Amino acid sequence: MTSARTAARSVFIVGSAALVVAVSWRFMDLLGDSFWTMALGRTILATRTLPAQDPFAYTSVHERYFVQMPATAVLFAWLAAHAGLAAVAATAALVQAAAWIIAWLGSSRGSRGAVAQLVALPAVLLGEFLGRGDLCARGQVFGSLGFAILLVLVDRVRRGRAVHGIAPFALAAAWANLHPSFVLAVAVPLACAAMTYVDPPDERTPARPLLRLAAWASAGMLVTPYGPGLLLDVMKLMRDPTTAELDLFQSPNFRSFAWLVLVVLTLTAMSLRASYGPTAGRASDVALMAVLLAAACGARRYGDLLWLTVVFQLGRSAGDAVEGHAAVAAALAARFAVQAAFAMAGVELAAATALVTRPRDFLFQVPAGATAFVQNSGHGALPDHVYAPYHWGGYLDWAFDGRRKVFIDGRNMLFHNGVIEDALAIQTAQPGWSQLLESYAIETLITERWSRLEAAVANDPAWQPLFQDERASVYVKKPRSPG
Amino acid sequence: MFEPLAAQQTAGAVLILAAAGALVLAWLSLRAAPRGLLVVGGLFVVSLSARAFLVAYFATVIAATWRARTRLRRDALVVVLGGTGLAIGLRVVGAPASPPLGGPPVAAPKDPRASVEAWQARDNPWRARGVALAWARAEKDAPGEGYATLAQLDWNLGERDKARRVLQHLLERTADRDVLERARRLRQDWGDP
């Protein structure tokens, strides 16, 4: 019976993991950020060197260019070249799913692991589903994975388990080359060490192992092609005013269903942790979640990290809560029988198969037709410069393949010279938009269908429509009449 | 009053940080009182989406903390209040003080020379070109410094044909001797097409 239960639990874990991967795959898109990352990797692979100047935009600042996620860029470009765009999306989906699975499995321990997994699984699936709008193949998926691994390492250290220094070192070294959020590898252990002082002295976990973890991670994050230079550049990015302009770094919609679910789950996890589980580190666990909650209130980007933490803590505290009630635990154990586990795994695998086998169009979110038309309209290429909105610029980087330079793309830090504000003013057709286009010597426009800019351009006799599909329109500036 | 909080405004960010700090205090004070936690949690959620409720939220937390003051450890209070204060201080100090750089040119600049220099200093030669373009247009049939600046900027940006056309126009029509001298120097520097 015990071996049957073990097998049933393993099958349940495999089925659930497959479902998590399938959901991640279903919603994984390729957006502008995916394409400029691949374009950058393609440039690095072609030249065998990291570009010292921005290779893509003609409006970017004339500063030394740091490739902030060199490993991601090269990996994605290599995958795209050798296995196509689907391979890039599949890899990103696997990495994103791995982050969820690590947080989910990390939440279970000992005899109440099955309860933890049962409770945390819906939170994982909800998190994936409600966060689907932001899901995209970009370095951020590695940031999520790094954070999930960090959660497990920090938890082990706080519970008095040994963690070899090489683990945080390797984590930070890999993370630093994959996504700029690697600073968390140091910041989170340091914050946890500081927060141990929220606990009463007799419930306090030692801070020194956390400081050791942070020290190893500090050394690891310097292992980049730029050494400490990359860290300085990332610090600059964090403080750059253009970062605060990005949608991802603005407060979430506090009245949305997705936010409501996240905050209610967070408060539930905080309440469970305040009441159940080991007393050691109890208050600091609650404080850590409050800090992440504050971060998520400030910027949607951190909602992802809060979800992972909530999954981790929710499962663990639920397991602890059930253990405190032996009768409930026994009833759950009896009901969560072998047959039920196999049945759940079967349903999960069927759902996963259905999600994975649905056809995907990886160019759905980008102006592929319009860009191809600009390259060859039937009468040759349309004139430079070409305007496309901020979130499409990355695709133009990829599609132009070095033949033209773009107006703007998703690398905000390169456009702190006013270009971001100008791009937004053009995109929303604010008064003066046509003077801005003239200032930047733009002769061809790729506009979003049904956008304010499209409406404004359509009524401007200086522009001639040449192409239209369901996503984008192309307009070209008419030649001025003589005199 | 009933607008949601937004961290992009310094006041909003300060209130969010203070609310999160208060949440920790509430959880430390009310850990054995699930109903109290429910009330505070509910007020927290509502306060984020309608800031007017922050008054009730903070009042509830203060009352709970006051009632539990003997149970709360002093160093926990120090860490929570100190940490929240530090975060608020960093947010206030670190808030970007400069206004947005760009934005549409709704009116011609009063001092185009200074405006061209300002955009060049901001590492945006294209906007400097935009100012020079408006400046040149304002000169109409009496081309002067605006045309010379536009030609120079077009040349620097690699728009060589445009630059030569503007320069030719300037050489043919300007009545300003200084500008004519500058234009001749430019033609000499650029050579023949």
XYZ file of C-alpha atoms in Angstrom:
676
model
C 0.000 0.000 0.000
C 2.818 2.385 0.867
C 4.561 1.761 -2.433
C 1.253 2.219 -4.275
C 0.770 5.553 -2.487
C 4.304 6.593 -3.387
C 3.707 5.659 -7.021
C 0.359 7.491 -7.027
C 1.977 10.626 -5.632
C 4.763 10.450 -8.210
C 2.216 10.101 -11.006
C 0.257 13.037 -9.563
C 3.429 15.140 -9.499
C 4.295 14.212 -13.090
C 0.744 14.919 -14.285
C 0.621 18.257 -12.478
C 4.056 19.272 -13.777
C 2.962 18.382 -17.310
C -0.128 20.551 -16.899
C 1.944 23.466 -15.584
C 4.278 23.172 -18.589
C 1.329 22.938 -20.992
C -0.366 26.054 -19.576
C 2.923 27.911 -19.799
C 3.339 26.820 -23.429
C -0.244 27.749 -24.280
C 0.212 31.360 -23.185
C 3.872 31.865 -24.088
C 4.071 34.519 -26.791
C 6.841 36.093 -28.772
C 6.625 39.881 -28.369
C 8.927 42.721 -29.348
C 11.250 41.951 -26.430
C 11.676 38.366 -27.640
C 12.683 39.566 -31.083
C 15.228 42.209 -30.098
C 16.768 39.663 -27.739
C 17.110 37.214 -30.647
C 18.356 39.935 -32.988
C 21.013 40.878 -30.463
C 22.068 37.239 -30.072
C 22.230 36.872 -33.840
C 24.561 39.885 -34.017
C 26.759 38.449 -31.262
C 26.916 35.045 -32.971
C 27.711 36.621 -36.345
C 30.451 38.929 -35.076
C 31.691 36.717 -32.219
C 31.855 39.786 -30.043
C 29.594 41.888 -27.824
C 28.633 45.137 -29.564
C 30.099 48.213 -27.898
C 27.563 50.501 -29.598
C 23.845 49.950 -30.046
C 23.518 48.112 -33.374
C 19.797 48.682 -33.971
C 18.311 52.126 -33.325
C 19.288 55.404 -34.986
C 17.904 57.520 -32.133
C 19.554 55.824 -29.143
C 22.011 57.573 -26.839
C 25.669 57.557 -27.787
C 26.885 55.693 -24.740
C 28.778 52.456 -24.318
C 26.325 49.635 -24.866
C 26.130 46.800 -22.346
C 24.371 43.610 -23.416
C 22.422 42.975 -20.229
C 21.507 39.341 -20.821
C 24.170 37.959 -23.133
C 23.435 34.288 -22.455
C 19.688 34.686 -23.095
C 20.347 36.594 -26.326
C 22.752 33.978 -27.656
C 20.598 31.029 -26.549
C 17.419 32.417 -28.124
C 19.209 33.380 -31.346
C 20.829 29.964 -31.623
C 17.499 28.219 -31.008
C 15.729 30.408 -33.567
C 18.407 29.739 -36.163
C 18.565 25.976 -35.636
C 15.065 24.995 -34.553
C 12.781 27.947 -35.321
C 10.639 30.302 -33.296
C 8.655 27.442 -31.744
C 11.838 26.215 -30.045
C 12.373 29.649 -28.485
C 8.805 29.704 -27.166
C 9.080 26.091 -25.951
C 12.311 26.807 -24.075
C 10.849 29.912 -22.473
C 7.702 27.953 -21.519
C 9.811 25.200 -19.942
C 11.884 27.712 -17.977
C 8.802 29.593 -16.756
C 7.094 26.319 -15.822
C 10.248 25.159 -14.020
C 10.029 28.273 -11.809
C 6.439 27.414 -10.843
C 7.245 23.730 -10.315
C 10.256 24.489 -8.113
C 8.182 26.828 -5.929
C 5.366 24.263 -5.856
C 7.523 21.247 -4.980
C 9.632 23.363 -2.638
C 6.517 24.085 -0.609
C 6.075 20.426 0.315
C 8.112 18.699 2.946
C 7.862 15.543 5.028
C 4.638 13.731 5.751
C 2.348 16.634 4.819
C 3.907 17.126 1.396
C 0.874 15.757 -0.436
C -1.427 18.242 1.321
C 0.928 21.093 0.481
C 1.001 20.038 -3.157
C -2.770 19.715 -3.335
C -3.327 23.165 -1.848
C -0.585 24.924 -3.810
C -1.381 23.442 -7.233
C -4.510 25.555 -7.854
C -2.515 28.630 -6.841
C 0.134 27.720 -9.419
C -2.422 27.258 -12.190
C -4.260 30.450 -11.201
C -0.984 32.350 -11.174
C -0.106 31.087 -14.624
C -3.544 31.846 -16.021
C -3.962 35.301 -14.488
C -0.411 36.295 -15.451
C -0.789 35.143 -19.044
C -0.952 38.700 -20.378
C 2.656 39.371 -19.396
C 4.003 35.989 -20.458
C 6.550 36.274 -23.232
C 9.788 34.616 -24.272
C 12.328 37.020 -22.804
C 15.003 37.111 -20.121
C 12.349 37.592 -17.472
C 11.535 33.867 -17.508
C 15.081 33.187 -16.320
C 14.589 35.866 -13.656
C 11.555 33.926 -12.375
C 13.490 30.658 -12.395
C 16.406 32.244 -10.528
C 14.023 33.635 -7.936
C 12.328 30.257 -7.385
C 15.691 28.543 -6.862
C 16.714 31.366 -4.532
C 13.532 30.860 -2.478
C 14.467 27.206 -1.948
C 18.094 28.036 -1.064
C 17.092 30.766 1.400
C 14.517 28.461 2.976
C 17.085 25.702 3.433
C 19.528 28.101 5.062
C 16.860 29.519 7.362
C 15.865 26.016 8.482
C 19.468 25.327 9.462
C 20.243 23.058 6.496
C 23.647 23.209 4.839
C 23.977 24.936 1.478
C 27.371 24.793 -0.191
C 28.663 28.193 -1.261
C 29.017 27.012 -4.829
C 25.210 26.846 -5.174
C 24.496 30.594 -4.644
C 27.675 31.410 -6.557
C 26.599 29.345 -9.580
C 23.030 30.626 -9.342
C 24.116 34.271 -9.317
C 26.677 33.715 -12.096
C 24.095 32.098 -14.388
C 21.389 34.591 -13.433
C 23.658 37.598 -14.097
C 24.112 36.462 -17.692
C 20.442 35.657 -18.214
C 18.469 38.573 -16.746
C 19.124 41.897 -14.987
C 17.077 40.825 -11.944
C 20.154 38.923 -10.678
C 20.596 41.623 -8.016
C 17.848 39.779 -6.113
C 20.304 36.917 -5.487
C 22.027 39.250 -3.045
C 19.154 41.526 -2.031
C 16.768 38.757 -0.901
C 19.197 36.972 1.491
C 20.254 40.359 2.882
C 16.619 41.388 3.398
C 15.886 38.042 5.072
C 18.905 38.494 7.346
C 17.685 41.960 8.346
C 14.176 40.669 8.905
C 15.279 38.005 11.375
C 15.225 40.882 13.865
C 11.452 41.068 13.515
C 11.338 37.686 15.255
C 11.577 37.524 19.049
C 15.094 36.428 20.141
C 13.973 32.893 21.054
C 12.290 32.458 17.624
C 15.090 33.981 15.611
C 16.935 32.034 12.913
C 20.631 32.874 12.597
C 21.396 35.679 10.163
C 24.998 34.713 9.506
C 24.303 31.842 7.030
C 22.106 34.243 5.048
C 24.921 36.772 4.950
C 27.260 33.996 3.750
C 24.747 33.146 1.030
C 24.625 36.805 -0.033
C 28.439 36.988 -0.061
C 28.739 33.959 -2.362
C 26.042 35.360 -4.620
C 27.830 38.733 -4.713
C 30.934 37.010 -6.017
C 28.915 34.986 -8.529
C 27.142 37.946 -10.065
C 30.442 39.452 -11.140
C 31.078 36.502 -13.485
C 29.901 38.257 -16.659
C 31.686 39.385 -19.821
C 31.819 42.882 -18.308
C 32.807 41.908 -14.740
C 31.374 44.437 -12.279
C 30.520 46.758 -15.198
C 27.275 44.911 -15.843
C 26.169 45.337 -12.232
C 26.775 49.085 -12.474
C 24.823 49.235 -15.725
C 21.906 47.341 -14.174
C 21.898 49.708 -11.191
C 21.713 52.544 -13.708
C 18.803 50.810 -15.449
C 16.930 50.472 -12.159
C 17.265 54.187 -11.466
C 16.618 55.291 -15.025
C 13.469 57.460 -15.287
C 12.471 55.597 -18.448
C 12.127 52.342 -16.462
C 9.385 53.938 -14.352
C 7.610 54.880 -17.597
C 7.203 51.239 -18.603
C 3.859 49.599 -18.104
C 5.472 46.646 -16.281
C 6.978 48.971 -13.696
C 3.753 50.755 -12.842
C 1.224 49.833 -10.161
C -1.206 47.084 -11.123
C -4.891 47.770 -11.555
C -5.959 47.376 -7.932
C -9.540 46.797 -9.041
C -8.751 43.880 -11.350
C -9.719 40.307 -10.599
C -6.138 39.090 -11.043
C -4.853 41.517 -8.430
C -7.673 40.696 -6.015
C -6.867 36.974 -6.219
C -3.167 37.593 -5.661
C -3.611 39.874 -2.676
C -6.211 37.616 -1.034
C -3.913 34.603 -1.465
C -1.008 36.614 -0.063
C -2.980 37.675 2.996
C -4.167 34.081 3.445
C -0.609 32.770 3.265
C 0.493 35.445 5.749
C -2.335 34.499 8.132
C -1.596 30.773 7.886
C 2.084 31.373 8.485
C 1.314 33.620 11.460
C -0.664 30.806 13.065
C 0.940 27.527 11.975
C 4.297 25.903 11.405
C 7.544 26.306 13.292
C 7.705 29.381 15.500
C 11.271 30.026 14.362
C 11.239 32.663 11.653
C 7.475 33.097 11.773
C 7.320 36.896 11.943
C 10.104 37.324 9.412
C 8.271 35.043 6.941
C 5.238 37.308 7.278
C 7.414 40.409 6.913
C 9.068 39.041 3.758
C 5.681 38.515 2.142
C 4.639 42.036 3.153
C 7.785 43.448 1.543
C 7.076 41.551 -1.682
C 3.453 42.662 -1.517
C 4.602 46.287 -1.264
C 6.917 45.728 -4.249
C 4.061 44.168 -6.247
C 1.843 47.142 -5.364
C 4.521 49.425 -6.772
C 5.256 47.541 -9.992
C 3.446 44.747 -11.820
C 6.823 43.162 -12.563
C 7.129 42.037 -8.937
C 3.692 40.407 -8.940
C 5.333 37.423 -10.597
C 7.806 37.074 -7.724
C 5.022 37.491 -5.168
C 3.023 34.701 -6.837
C 6.004 32.331 -6.563
C 6.507 33.230 -2.900
C 2.813 32.813 -2.140
C 2.733 29.384 -3.797
C 5.769 28.363 -1.770
C 4.414 29.677 1.523
C 0.785 28.717 0.975
C 1.566 25.056 0.398
C 3.945 24.903 3.294
C 1.620 26.617 5.767
C -1.357 24.565 4.606
C 0.644 21.422 5.283
C 1.598 22.748 8.705
C -2.013 23.727 9.439
C -3.323 20.278 8.531
C -0.674 18.577 10.636
C -1.932 20.551 13.598
C -5.313 18.893 13.119
C -4.634 15.153 13.125
C -8.225 14.149 12.346
C -8.398 16.368 9.293
C -5.036 15.034 8.151
C -6.222 11.443 8.509
C -9.439 12.170 6.605
C -7.536 13.870 3.811
C -5.031 11.023 3.639
C -7.873 8.506 3.418
C -9.697 10.471 0.716
C -6.633 11.306 -1.261
C -6.452 7.673 -2.158
C -4.390 5.995 -4.791
C -7.243 5.914 -7.276
C -7.946 9.622 -6.831
C -4.312 10.499 -7.439
C -4.198 8.419 -10.609
C -7.490 9.913 -11.783
C -6.244 13.472 -11.206
C -3.021 12.716 -13.027
C -5.023 11.311 -15.933
C -7.171 14.432 -16.165
C -4.098 16.633 -15.935
C -2.299 14.760 -18.692
C -5.371 14.891 -20.932
C -5.700 18.650 -20.356
C -1.982 19.124 -20.972
C -2.180 17.205 -24.249
C -5.148 19.270 -25.393
C -3.294 22.509 -24.611
C -0.038 21.470 -26.256
C -1.587 20.194 -29.466
C -3.470 23.424 -30.220
C -1.812 25.228 -33.158
C 0.166 28.371 -32.368
C 1.042 31.409 -34.467
C 4.184 32.983 -33.045
C 3.893 36.064 -35.237
C 0.398 36.831 -33.982
C 1.518 39.759 -31.790
C 3.870 41.456 -34.247
C 3.452 43.298 -37.581
C 5.023 40.577 -39.710
C 3.008 41.326 -42.869
C 3.491 45.092 -42.639
C 7.231 44.760 -42.046
C 7.616 42.404 -45.000
C 5.715 44.927 -47.142
C 8.046 47.735 -46.032
C 11.004 45.600 -47.086
C 9.477 44.819 -50.456
C 6.293 46.626 -51.400
C 6.246 45.281 -54.929
C 7.960 48.470 -56.122
C 11.029 48.018 -53.930
C 11.646 48.947 -50.314
C 9.787 51.871 -48.736
C 11.850 54.883 -47.660
C 13.695 55.263 -44.350
C 13.186 55.986 -41.549
C 10.448 53.605 -40.488
C 8.284 54.307 -37.450
C 6.731 51.477 -35.418
C 5.431 51.696 -31.825
C 7.757 50.981 -28.897
C 6.536 47.415 -28.347
C 6.942 46.485 -32.033
C 10.410 47.931 -32.496
C 12.039 44.713 -31.320
C 10.378 42.802 -34.142
C 11.726 45.329 -36.639
C 15.234 44.783 -35.202
C 14.804 41.116 -36.016
C 13.105 41.480 -39.406
C 15.385 44.221 -40.765
C 18.400 42.070 -39.890
C 20.783 45.040 -39.937
C 19.536 46.407 -43.293
C 17.823 49.379 -41.638
C 17.934 51.022 -38.236
C 14.756 51.384 -36.217
C 13.238 54.421 -34.498
C 12.797 52.764 -31.104
C 12.587 49.289 -29.557
C 11.974 47.789 -26.115
C 15.395 48.617 -24.632
C 14.165 51.639 -22.688
C 17.486 52.629 -21.151
C 18.917 53.547 -24.547
C 16.222 56.148 -25.119
C 16.458 58.341 -22.033
C 17.231 61.272 -24.345
C 13.531 62.044 -24.734
C 12.853 59.511 -27.477
C 10.594 57.385 -25.238
C 8.346 60.339 -24.466
C 8.333 61.315 -28.128
C 7.468 57.746 -29.174
C 4.546 57.756 -26.766
C 3.394 61.158 -28.037
C 3.452 59.846 -31.619
C 1.770 56.570 -30.685
C -1.109 58.401 -29.021
C -1.251 61.094 -31.741
C -0.823 63.984 -29.339
C -0.794 67.490 -30.822
C 2.502 67.927 -32.625
C 2.862 64.276 -33.651
C 3.526 65.154 -37.286
C 6.313 67.599 -36.348
C 7.871 64.845 -34.281
C 7.799 62.474 -37.242
C 9.452 65.166 -39.322
C 12.086 65.797 -36.639
C 13.091 62.141 -36.710
C 13.041 62.116 -40.543
C 10.397 59.381 -40.592
C 9.020 58.665 -44.069
C 7.236 55.347 -43.480
C 4.796 54.427 -40.717
C 3.764 51.045 -39.373
C 0.744 51.753 -37.177
C -1.459 49.503 -35.082
C -4.889 48.947 -36.531
C -7.603 51.000 -34.830
C -5.026 53.071 -32.948
C -5.235 56.835 -32.410
C -2.233 57.323 -34.641
C -3.822 55.385 -37.472
C -6.952 57.524 -37.197
C -4.864 60.716 -37.244
C -2.690 59.627 -40.173
C -5.687 58.465 -42.188
C -7.031 62.045 -42.035
C -3.719 63.677 -42.929
C -3.265 64.274 -46.668
C 0.518 64.211 -46.275
C 0.397 60.436 -45.775
C -0.623 57.763 -48.227
C -1.943 54.341 -47.144
C -0.244 51.436 -48.887
C -0.935 48.305 -46.877
C -3.344 46.971 -44.298
C -3.896 43.656 -42.556
C -5.654 42.676 -39.321
C -2.793 43.929 -37.134
C -1.076 46.826 -38.857
C -1.220 49.487 -41.551
C 1.590 51.000 -43.568
C 1.625 54.651 -44.605
C 4.272 56.428 -46.607
C 4.882 60.163 -46.746
C 3.832 61.718 -50.030
C 6.536 63.647 -51.864
C 6.207 67.422 -51.433
C 4.925 69.173 -54.500
C 7.583 71.306 -56.225
C 7.804 74.819 -54.809
C -10.513 60.480 -2.736
C -11.741 57.192 -4.156
C -8.986 56.805 -6.720
C -6.655 53.823 -6.503
C -3.122 54.268 -5.201
C -0.324 54.501 -7.775
C 3.340 54.128 -6.950
C 4.374 56.437 -9.795
C 3.488 59.450 -7.682
C 5.777 59.891 -4.709
C 2.814 60.315 -2.350
C 1.270 57.083 -3.651
C 4.516 55.174 -3.214
C 4.928 56.484 0.336
C 1.373 55.436 1.225
C 1.886 51.947 -0.271
C 5.090 51.449 1.706
C 3.453 52.707 4.881
C 0.468 50.408 4.303
C 2.766 47.383 3.844
C 4.681 48.263 7.019
C 1.373 48.615 8.862
C 0.346 45.214 7.547
C 3.343 43.576 9.241
C 2.543 45.385 12.476
C -1.069 44.246 12.242
C -0.049 40.651 11.637
C 2.340 40.732 14.607
C -0.345 42.299 16.809
C -3.302 40.183 15.722
C -1.742 36.796 15.005
C -4.132 35.109 17.467
C -7.201 37.066 16.326
C -8.367 35.791 12.921
C -11.338 38.194 12.794
C -9.060 41.144 13.367
C -6.773 39.908 10.584
C -9.769 39.594 8.286
C -10.834 43.182 8.976
C -7.323 44.573 8.497
C -6.779 42.472 5.361
C -10.085 43.630 3.909
C -9.322 47.270 4.673
C -5.900 46.886 3.074
C -7.379 45.522 -0.155
C -10.070 48.215 -0.270
C -7.574 50.984 0.553
C -5.423 50.130 -2.433
C -8.330 50.555 -4.797
C -9.862 53.591 -3.020
C -7.400 55.648 -1.027
C -10.054 57.209 1.201
C -10.199 53.933 3.144
C -6.566 54.335 4.189
C -7.729 56.428 7.138
C -9.809 53.551 8.489
C -7.023 51.079 7.695
C -4.293 53.003 9.509
C -6.621 53.743 12.441
C -7.410 50.028 12.812
C -3.741 49.056 12.683
C -2.785 51.720 15.207
C -5.533 50.547 17.561
C -4.476 46.895 17.208
C -0.809 47.757 17.759
C -1.661 49.853 20.813
C -3.666 47.045 22.346
C -0.879 44.553 21.756
C 1.934 46.885 22.780
C 2.972 44.829 25.786
C 3.150 41.646 23.686
C 5.028 43.226 20.807
C 8.762 43.060 21.118
C 10.500 46.384 21.015
C 13.061 45.314 18.408
C 10.284 44.005 16.112
C 8.653 47.423 16.287
C 11.981 49.114 15.651
C 12.702 46.904 12.605
C 9.230 47.299 11.057
C 8.963 51.036 11.667
C 12.642 51.641 10.847
C 12.442 49.515 7.685
C 9.288 51.229 6.501
C 10.764 54.647 7.275
C 13.962 53.760 5.426
C 12.019 52.524 2.390
C 9.898 55.688 2.370
C 12.993 57.872 2.717
C 14.745 56.081 -0.143
C 11.645 56.436 -2.303
C 11.353 60.155 -1.600
C 15.073 60.796 -2.171
C 15.256 58.484 -5.176
C 12.133 59.787 -6.925
C 13.090 61.131 -10.333
C 13.192 64.876 -9.915
C 13.503 65.715 -13.595
C 10.382 66.132 -15.705
C 9.965 64.014 -18.864
C 12.509 65.061 -21.473
C 10.463 64.722 -24.619
C 6.930 65.402 -25.626
C 5.403 66.999 -28.663
C 6.570 70.418 -29.818
C 3.242 72.216 -29.627
C 4.818 75.653 -29.991
C 7.946 76.935 -31.691
C 10.720 77.567 -29.145
C 11.282 81.213 -28.265
C 15.054 80.823 -28.369
C 15.777 78.210 -31.053
C 19.558 78.442 -30.658
C 19.327 77.550 -26.970
C 16.787 74.829 -27.737
C 19.069 73.235 -30.356
C 21.933 73.260 -27.857
C 19.718 71.793 -25.125
C 18.661 68.872 -27.296
C 22.215 68.248 -28.390
C 23.288 68.248 -24.757
C 20.569 65.644 -24.139
C 22.135 63.468 -26.826
C 19.138 63.809 -29.130
C 20.373 65.373 -32.395
C 17.074 64.482 -34.109
C 15.049 66.738 -31.870
C 17.711 69.424 -32.335
C 17.137 68.950 -36.072
C 13.390 69.348 -35.521
C 13.957 72.690 -33.795
C 16.303 73.818 -36.583
C 13.697 72.810 -39.155
C 11.058 74.985 -37.487
C 13.630 77.775 -37.129
C 14.515 77.589 -40.834
C 10.844 77.638 -41.823
C 10.298 80.710 -39.695
C 13.051 82.480 -41.655
C 11.015 81.921 -44.869
C 12.500 83.970 -47.728
C 15.342 85.383 -45.671
C 17.359 82.282 -44.838
C 19.840 82.785 -42.048
C 21.218 80.979 -39.033
C 18.288 78.548 -38.903
C 19.152 77.221 -42.360
C 22.857 77.034 -41.519
C 22.104 75.083 -38.323
C 19.729 72.745 -40.158
C 22.297 72.048 -42.870
C 24.973 71.325 -40.290
C 22.689 68.996 -38.270
C 21.492 67.130 -41.389
C 25.114 66.608 -42.388
C 26.065 65.341 -38.934
C 23.138 62.888 -39.033
C 24.245 61.459 -42.348
C 21.470 63.140 -44.365
C 24.035 64.432 -46.833
C 21.738 65.183 -49.797
C 19.317 67.124 -47.632
C 22.198 69.032 -46.064
C 23.585 70.050 -49.470
C 20.141 71.173 -50.680
C 19.630 73.348 -47.603
C 23.123 74.783 -47.932
C 22.616 75.593 -51.600
C 19.385 77.409 -50.787
C 21.236 79.355 -48.110
C 24.127 80.289 -50.402
C 21.748 81.525 -53.074
C 19.441 83.602 -50.925
C 20.962 84.751 -47.674
C 21.678 88.418 -47.156
C 23.483 87.882 -43.848
C 27.240 88.170 -44.408
C 28.186 86.130 -41.315
C 25.832 83.350 -42.307
C 27.103 83.442 -45.882
C 30.649 83.111 -44.600
C 29.640 80.143 -42.437
C 27.850 78.516 -45.381
C 30.910 78.888 -47.598
C 33.069 77.265 -44.939
C 30.642 74.363 -44.723
C 30.675 73.916 -48.509
C 34.454 73.915 -48.436
C 34.546 71.330 -45.610
C 32.047 69.032 -47.299
C 33.646 69.164 -50.730
C 31.870 68.276 -53.948
C 29.148 65.586 -53.971
